[in-house]
N, C-alpha and C. Protein backbone atom coordinates (compact mmCIF):
# COMPACT_ATOMS: atom_id res chain seq x y z
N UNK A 1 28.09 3.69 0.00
CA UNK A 1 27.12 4.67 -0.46
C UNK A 1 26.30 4.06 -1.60
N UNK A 2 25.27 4.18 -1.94
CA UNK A 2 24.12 3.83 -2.60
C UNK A 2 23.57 5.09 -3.22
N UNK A 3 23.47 4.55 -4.46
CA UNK A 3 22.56 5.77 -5.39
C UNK A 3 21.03 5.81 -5.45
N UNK A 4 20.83 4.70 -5.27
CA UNK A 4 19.09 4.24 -4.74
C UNK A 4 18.71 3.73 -3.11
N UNK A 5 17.89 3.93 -2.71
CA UNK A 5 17.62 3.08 -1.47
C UNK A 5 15.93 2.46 -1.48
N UNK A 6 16.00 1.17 -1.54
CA UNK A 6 14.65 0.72 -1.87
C UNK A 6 14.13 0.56 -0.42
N UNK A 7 12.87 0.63 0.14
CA UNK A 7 12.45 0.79 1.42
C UNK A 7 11.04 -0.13 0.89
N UNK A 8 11.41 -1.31 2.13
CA UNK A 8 10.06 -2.18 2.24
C UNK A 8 9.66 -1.73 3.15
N UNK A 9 8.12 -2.01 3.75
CA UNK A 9 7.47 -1.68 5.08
C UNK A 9 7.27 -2.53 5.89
N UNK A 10 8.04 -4.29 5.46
CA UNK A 10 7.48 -5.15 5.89
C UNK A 10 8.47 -6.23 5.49
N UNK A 11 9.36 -7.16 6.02
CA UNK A 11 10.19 -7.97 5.56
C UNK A 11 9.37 -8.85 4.41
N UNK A 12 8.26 -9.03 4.53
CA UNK A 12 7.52 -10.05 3.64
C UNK A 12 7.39 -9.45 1.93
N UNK A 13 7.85 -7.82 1.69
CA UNK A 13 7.82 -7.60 0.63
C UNK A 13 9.57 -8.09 0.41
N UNK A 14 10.59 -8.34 1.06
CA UNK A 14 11.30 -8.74 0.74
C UNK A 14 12.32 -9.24 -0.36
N UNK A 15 11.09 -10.00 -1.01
CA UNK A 15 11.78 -10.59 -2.48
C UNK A 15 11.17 -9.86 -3.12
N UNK A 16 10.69 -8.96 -3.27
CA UNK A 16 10.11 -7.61 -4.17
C UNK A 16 11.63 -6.77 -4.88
N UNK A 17 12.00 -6.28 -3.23
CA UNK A 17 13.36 -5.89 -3.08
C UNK A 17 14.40 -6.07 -3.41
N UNK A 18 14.81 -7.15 -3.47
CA UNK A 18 15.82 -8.38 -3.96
C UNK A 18 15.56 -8.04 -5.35
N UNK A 19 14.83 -8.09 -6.40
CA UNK A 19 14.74 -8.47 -7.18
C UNK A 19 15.12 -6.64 -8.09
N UNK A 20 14.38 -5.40 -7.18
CA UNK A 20 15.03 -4.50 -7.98
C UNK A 20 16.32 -4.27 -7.73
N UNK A 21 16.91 -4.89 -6.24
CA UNK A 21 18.44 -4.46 -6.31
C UNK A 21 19.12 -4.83 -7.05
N UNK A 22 19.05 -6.24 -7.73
CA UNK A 22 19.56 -7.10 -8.33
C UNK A 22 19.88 -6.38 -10.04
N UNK A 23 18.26 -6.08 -10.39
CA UNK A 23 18.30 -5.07 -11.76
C UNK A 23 19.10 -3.88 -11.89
N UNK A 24 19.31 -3.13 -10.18
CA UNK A 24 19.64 -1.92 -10.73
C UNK A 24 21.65 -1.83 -10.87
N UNK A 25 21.76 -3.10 -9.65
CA UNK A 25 23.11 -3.75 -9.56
C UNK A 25 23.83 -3.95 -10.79
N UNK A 26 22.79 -4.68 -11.48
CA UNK A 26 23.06 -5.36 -12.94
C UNK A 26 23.57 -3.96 -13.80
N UNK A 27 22.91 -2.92 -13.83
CA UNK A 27 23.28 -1.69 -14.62
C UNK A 27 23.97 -0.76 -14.08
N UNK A 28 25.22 -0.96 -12.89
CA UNK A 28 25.53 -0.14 -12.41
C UNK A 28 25.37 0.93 -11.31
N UNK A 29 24.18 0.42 -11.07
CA UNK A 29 23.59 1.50 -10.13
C UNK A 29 23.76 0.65 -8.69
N UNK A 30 24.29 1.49 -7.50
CA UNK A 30 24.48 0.92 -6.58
C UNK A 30 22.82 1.14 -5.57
N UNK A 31 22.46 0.26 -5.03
CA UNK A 31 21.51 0.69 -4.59
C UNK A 31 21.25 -0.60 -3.45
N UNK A 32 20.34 -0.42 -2.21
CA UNK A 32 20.65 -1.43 -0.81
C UNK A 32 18.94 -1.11 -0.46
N UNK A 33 18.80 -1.98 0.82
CA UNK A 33 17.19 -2.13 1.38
C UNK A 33 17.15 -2.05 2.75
N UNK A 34 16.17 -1.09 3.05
CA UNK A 34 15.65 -0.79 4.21
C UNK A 34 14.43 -1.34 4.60
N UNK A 35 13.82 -1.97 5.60
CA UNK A 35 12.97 -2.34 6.43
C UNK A 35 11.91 -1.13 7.08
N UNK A 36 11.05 0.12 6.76
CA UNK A 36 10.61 0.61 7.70
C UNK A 36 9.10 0.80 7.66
N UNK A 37 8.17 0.78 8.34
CA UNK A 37 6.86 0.94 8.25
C UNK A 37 6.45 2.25 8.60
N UNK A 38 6.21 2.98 7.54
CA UNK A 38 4.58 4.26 7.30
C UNK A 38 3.53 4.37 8.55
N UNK A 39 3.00 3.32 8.79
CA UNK A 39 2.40 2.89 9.43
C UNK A 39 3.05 2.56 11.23
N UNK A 40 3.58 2.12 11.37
CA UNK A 40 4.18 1.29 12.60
C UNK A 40 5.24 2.38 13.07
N UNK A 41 6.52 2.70 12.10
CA UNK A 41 7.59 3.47 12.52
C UNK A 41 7.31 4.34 11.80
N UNK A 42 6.51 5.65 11.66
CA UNK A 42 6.89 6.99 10.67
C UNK A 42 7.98 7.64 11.39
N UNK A 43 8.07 7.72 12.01
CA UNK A 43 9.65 8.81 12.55
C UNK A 43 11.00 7.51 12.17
N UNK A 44 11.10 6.45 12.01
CA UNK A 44 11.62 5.46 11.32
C UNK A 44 11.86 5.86 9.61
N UNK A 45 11.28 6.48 9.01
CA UNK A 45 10.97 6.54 7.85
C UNK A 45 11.50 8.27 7.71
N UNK A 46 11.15 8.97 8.21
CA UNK A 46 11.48 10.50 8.65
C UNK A 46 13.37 10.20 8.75
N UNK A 47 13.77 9.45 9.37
CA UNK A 47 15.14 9.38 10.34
C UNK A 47 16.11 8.87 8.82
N UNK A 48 15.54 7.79 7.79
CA UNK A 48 15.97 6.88 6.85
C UNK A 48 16.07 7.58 5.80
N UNK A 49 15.36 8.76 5.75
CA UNK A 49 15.37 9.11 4.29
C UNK A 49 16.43 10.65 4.42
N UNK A 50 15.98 11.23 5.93
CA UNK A 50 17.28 12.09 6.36
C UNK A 50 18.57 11.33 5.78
N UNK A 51 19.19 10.58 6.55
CA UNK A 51 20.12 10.37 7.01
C UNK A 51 20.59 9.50 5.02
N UNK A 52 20.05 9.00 4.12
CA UNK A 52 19.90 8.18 3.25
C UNK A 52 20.88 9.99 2.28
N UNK A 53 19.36 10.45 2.28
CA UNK A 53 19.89 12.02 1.50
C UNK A 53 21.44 12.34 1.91
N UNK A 54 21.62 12.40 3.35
CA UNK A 54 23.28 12.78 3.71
C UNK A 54 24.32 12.19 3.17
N UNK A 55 23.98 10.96 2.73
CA UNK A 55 24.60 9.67 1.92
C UNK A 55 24.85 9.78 0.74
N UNK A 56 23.89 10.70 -0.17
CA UNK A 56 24.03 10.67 -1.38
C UNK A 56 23.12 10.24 -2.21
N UNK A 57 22.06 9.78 -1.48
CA UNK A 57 20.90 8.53 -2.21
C UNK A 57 20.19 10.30 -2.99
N UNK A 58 20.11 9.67 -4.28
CA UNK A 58 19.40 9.90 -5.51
C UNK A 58 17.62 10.20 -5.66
N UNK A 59 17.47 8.37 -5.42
CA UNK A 59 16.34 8.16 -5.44
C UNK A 59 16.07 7.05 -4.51
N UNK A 60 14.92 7.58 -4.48
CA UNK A 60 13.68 6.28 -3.46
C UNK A 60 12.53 5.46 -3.67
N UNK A 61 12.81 4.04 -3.62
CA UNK A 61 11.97 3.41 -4.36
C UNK A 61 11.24 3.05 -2.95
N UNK A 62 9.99 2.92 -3.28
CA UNK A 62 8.98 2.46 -1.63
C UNK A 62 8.09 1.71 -1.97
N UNK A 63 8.21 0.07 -1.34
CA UNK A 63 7.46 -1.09 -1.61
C UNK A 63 6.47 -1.62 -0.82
N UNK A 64 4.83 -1.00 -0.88
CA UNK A 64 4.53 -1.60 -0.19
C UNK A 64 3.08 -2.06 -0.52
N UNK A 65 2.30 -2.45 0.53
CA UNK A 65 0.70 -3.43 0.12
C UNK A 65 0.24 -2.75 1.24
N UNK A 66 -1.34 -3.48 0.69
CA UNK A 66 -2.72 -2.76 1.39
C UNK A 66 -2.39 -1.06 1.20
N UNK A 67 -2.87 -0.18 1.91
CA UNK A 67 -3.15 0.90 1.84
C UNK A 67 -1.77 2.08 1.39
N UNK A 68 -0.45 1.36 1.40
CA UNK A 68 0.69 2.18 0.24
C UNK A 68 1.02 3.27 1.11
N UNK A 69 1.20 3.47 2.29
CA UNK A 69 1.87 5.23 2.59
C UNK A 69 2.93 5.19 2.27
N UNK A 70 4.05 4.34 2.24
CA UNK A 70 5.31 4.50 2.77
C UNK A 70 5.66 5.36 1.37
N UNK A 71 5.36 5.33 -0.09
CA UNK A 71 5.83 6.35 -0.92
C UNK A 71 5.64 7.78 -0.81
N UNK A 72 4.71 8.02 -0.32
CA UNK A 72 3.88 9.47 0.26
C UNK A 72 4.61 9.82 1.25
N UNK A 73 4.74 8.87 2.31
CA UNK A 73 5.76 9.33 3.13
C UNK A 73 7.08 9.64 3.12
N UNK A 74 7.81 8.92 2.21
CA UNK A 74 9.22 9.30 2.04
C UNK A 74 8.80 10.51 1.18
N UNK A 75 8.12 10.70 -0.09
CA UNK A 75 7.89 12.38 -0.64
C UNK A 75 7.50 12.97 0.37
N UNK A 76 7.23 13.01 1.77
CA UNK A 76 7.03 13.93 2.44
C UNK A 76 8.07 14.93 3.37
N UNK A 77 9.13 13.99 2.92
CA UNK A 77 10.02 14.20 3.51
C UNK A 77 11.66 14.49 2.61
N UNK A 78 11.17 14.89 1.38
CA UNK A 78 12.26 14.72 0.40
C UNK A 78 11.71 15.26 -0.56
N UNK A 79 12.97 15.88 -1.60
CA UNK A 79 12.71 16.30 -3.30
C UNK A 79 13.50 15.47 -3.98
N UNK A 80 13.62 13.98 -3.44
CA UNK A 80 14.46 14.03 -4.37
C UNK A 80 12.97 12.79 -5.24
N UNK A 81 13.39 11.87 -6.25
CA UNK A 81 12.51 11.14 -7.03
C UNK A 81 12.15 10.00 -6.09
N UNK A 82 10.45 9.57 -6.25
CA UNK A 82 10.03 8.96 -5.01
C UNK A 82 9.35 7.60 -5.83
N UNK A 83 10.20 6.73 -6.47
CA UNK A 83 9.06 5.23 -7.24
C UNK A 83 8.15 4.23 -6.41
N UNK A 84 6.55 4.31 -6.47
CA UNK A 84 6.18 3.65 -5.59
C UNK A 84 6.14 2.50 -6.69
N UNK A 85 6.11 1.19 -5.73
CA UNK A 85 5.60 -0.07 -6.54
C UNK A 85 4.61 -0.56 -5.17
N UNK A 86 3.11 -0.86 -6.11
CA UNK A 86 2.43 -1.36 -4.87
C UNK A 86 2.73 -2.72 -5.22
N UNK A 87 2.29 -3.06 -3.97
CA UNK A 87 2.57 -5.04 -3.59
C UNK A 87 1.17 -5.54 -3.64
N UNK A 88 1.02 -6.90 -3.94
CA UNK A 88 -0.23 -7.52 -3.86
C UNK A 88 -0.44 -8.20 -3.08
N UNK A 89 -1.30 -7.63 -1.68
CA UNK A 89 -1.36 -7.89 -0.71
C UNK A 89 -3.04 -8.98 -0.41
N UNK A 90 -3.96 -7.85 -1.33
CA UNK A 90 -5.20 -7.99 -0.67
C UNK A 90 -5.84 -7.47 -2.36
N UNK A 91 -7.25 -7.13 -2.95
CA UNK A 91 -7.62 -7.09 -3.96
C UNK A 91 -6.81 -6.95 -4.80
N UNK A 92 -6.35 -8.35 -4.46
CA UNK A 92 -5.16 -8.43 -6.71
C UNK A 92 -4.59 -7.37 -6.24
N UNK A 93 -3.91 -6.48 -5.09
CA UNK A 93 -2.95 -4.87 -5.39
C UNK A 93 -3.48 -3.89 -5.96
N UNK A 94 -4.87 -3.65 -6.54
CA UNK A 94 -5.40 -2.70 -6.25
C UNK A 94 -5.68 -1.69 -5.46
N UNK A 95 -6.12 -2.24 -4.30
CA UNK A 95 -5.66 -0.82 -3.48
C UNK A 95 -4.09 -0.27 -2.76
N UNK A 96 -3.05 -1.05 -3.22
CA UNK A 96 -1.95 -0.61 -3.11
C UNK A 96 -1.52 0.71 -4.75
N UNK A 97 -2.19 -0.09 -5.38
CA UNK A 97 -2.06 0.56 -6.80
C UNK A 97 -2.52 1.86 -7.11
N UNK A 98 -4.24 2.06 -5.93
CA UNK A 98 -5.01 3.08 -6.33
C UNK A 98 -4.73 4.23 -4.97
N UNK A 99 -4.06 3.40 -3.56
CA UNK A 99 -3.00 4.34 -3.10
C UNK A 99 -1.86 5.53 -3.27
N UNK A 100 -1.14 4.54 -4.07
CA UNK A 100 0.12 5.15 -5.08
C UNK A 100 -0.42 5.79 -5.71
N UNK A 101 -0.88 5.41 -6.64
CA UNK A 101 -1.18 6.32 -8.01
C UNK A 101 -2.25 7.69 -7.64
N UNK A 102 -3.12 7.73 -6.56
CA UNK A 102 -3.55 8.70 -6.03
C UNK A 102 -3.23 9.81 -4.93
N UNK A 103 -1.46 9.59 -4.70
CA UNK A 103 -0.96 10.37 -4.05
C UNK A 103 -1.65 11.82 -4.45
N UNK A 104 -1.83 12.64 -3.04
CA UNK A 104 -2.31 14.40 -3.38
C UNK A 104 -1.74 14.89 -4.35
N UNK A 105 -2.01 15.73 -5.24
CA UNK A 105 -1.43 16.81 -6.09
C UNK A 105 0.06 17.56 -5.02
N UNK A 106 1.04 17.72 -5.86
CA UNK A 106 1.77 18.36 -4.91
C UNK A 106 3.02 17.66 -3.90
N UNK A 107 2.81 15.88 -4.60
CA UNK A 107 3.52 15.32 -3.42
C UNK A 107 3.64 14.99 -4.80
N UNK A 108 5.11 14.85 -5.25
CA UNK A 108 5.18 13.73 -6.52
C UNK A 108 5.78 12.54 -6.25
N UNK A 109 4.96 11.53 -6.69
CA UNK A 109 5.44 9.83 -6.58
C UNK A 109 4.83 9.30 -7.94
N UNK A 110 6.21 8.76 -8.32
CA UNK A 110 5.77 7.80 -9.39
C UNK A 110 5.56 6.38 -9.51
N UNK A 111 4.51 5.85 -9.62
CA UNK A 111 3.81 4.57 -9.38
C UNK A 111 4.03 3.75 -10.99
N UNK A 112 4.78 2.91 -10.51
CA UNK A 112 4.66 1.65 -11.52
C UNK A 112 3.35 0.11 -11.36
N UNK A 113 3.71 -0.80 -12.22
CA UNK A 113 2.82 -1.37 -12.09
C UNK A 113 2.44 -2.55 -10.78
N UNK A 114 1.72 -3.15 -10.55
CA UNK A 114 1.62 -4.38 -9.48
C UNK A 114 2.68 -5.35 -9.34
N UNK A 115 3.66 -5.40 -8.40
CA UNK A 115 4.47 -6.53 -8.58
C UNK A 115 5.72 -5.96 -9.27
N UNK A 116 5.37 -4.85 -10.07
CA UNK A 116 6.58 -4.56 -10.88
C UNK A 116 8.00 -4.05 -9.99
N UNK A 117 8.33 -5.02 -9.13
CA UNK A 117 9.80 -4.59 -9.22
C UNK A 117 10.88 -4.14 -9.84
């Protein structure tokens, strides 16, 4: 069981991943990584964050580049706390950044900085 579950959309954010499990490992917090795409698999993402909640998971961290759903999407599907980190995919992570951080009113996701794992 895991108290966090970090969700890439894309194996290539990968070492993004790695790097917060590692931090949150370091402090106790148990937390593991999922593979699913916003984009490609949404009922993938629907199925992960079900079944994650039945588990016990806390919170959800969602890592991704270019256009950022996958944080929106897991808040769409959950109350519990939703951390986006955009990836720098394409303009310096700007529009992963201005994705996140412009989630609708009403969906809460909290967006950290570029890269910031």
């Amino acid at each position: 069981m895991s108290d966090v579950l970090v969700v890439i959309g894309s194996m290539s954010d990968k070492e993004y991943a790695l790097k917060a499990v590692e931090m949150l490992n370091s402090l106790g917090v148990k937390a593991r990584v999922e593979v699913a795409s916003a984009h490609r698999t949404p009922e993938m993402v629907k199925t992960l964050v079900e079944t994650a909640e039945k588990e016990g998971v806390c919170v959800f961290i969602a890592m991704a580049g270019l256009s950022a759903l996958l944080p929106s999407l897991i808040a769409a599907y959950t109350i519990k706390p939703v951390i986006g980190v955009p990836i720098k995919r394409s303009l310096e992570g700007l529009d992963s950044l201005l994705s996140i951080a412009q989630t609708p009113q009403g969906v809460p996701v909290a967006c950290v900085g570029i890269d910031n794992a």
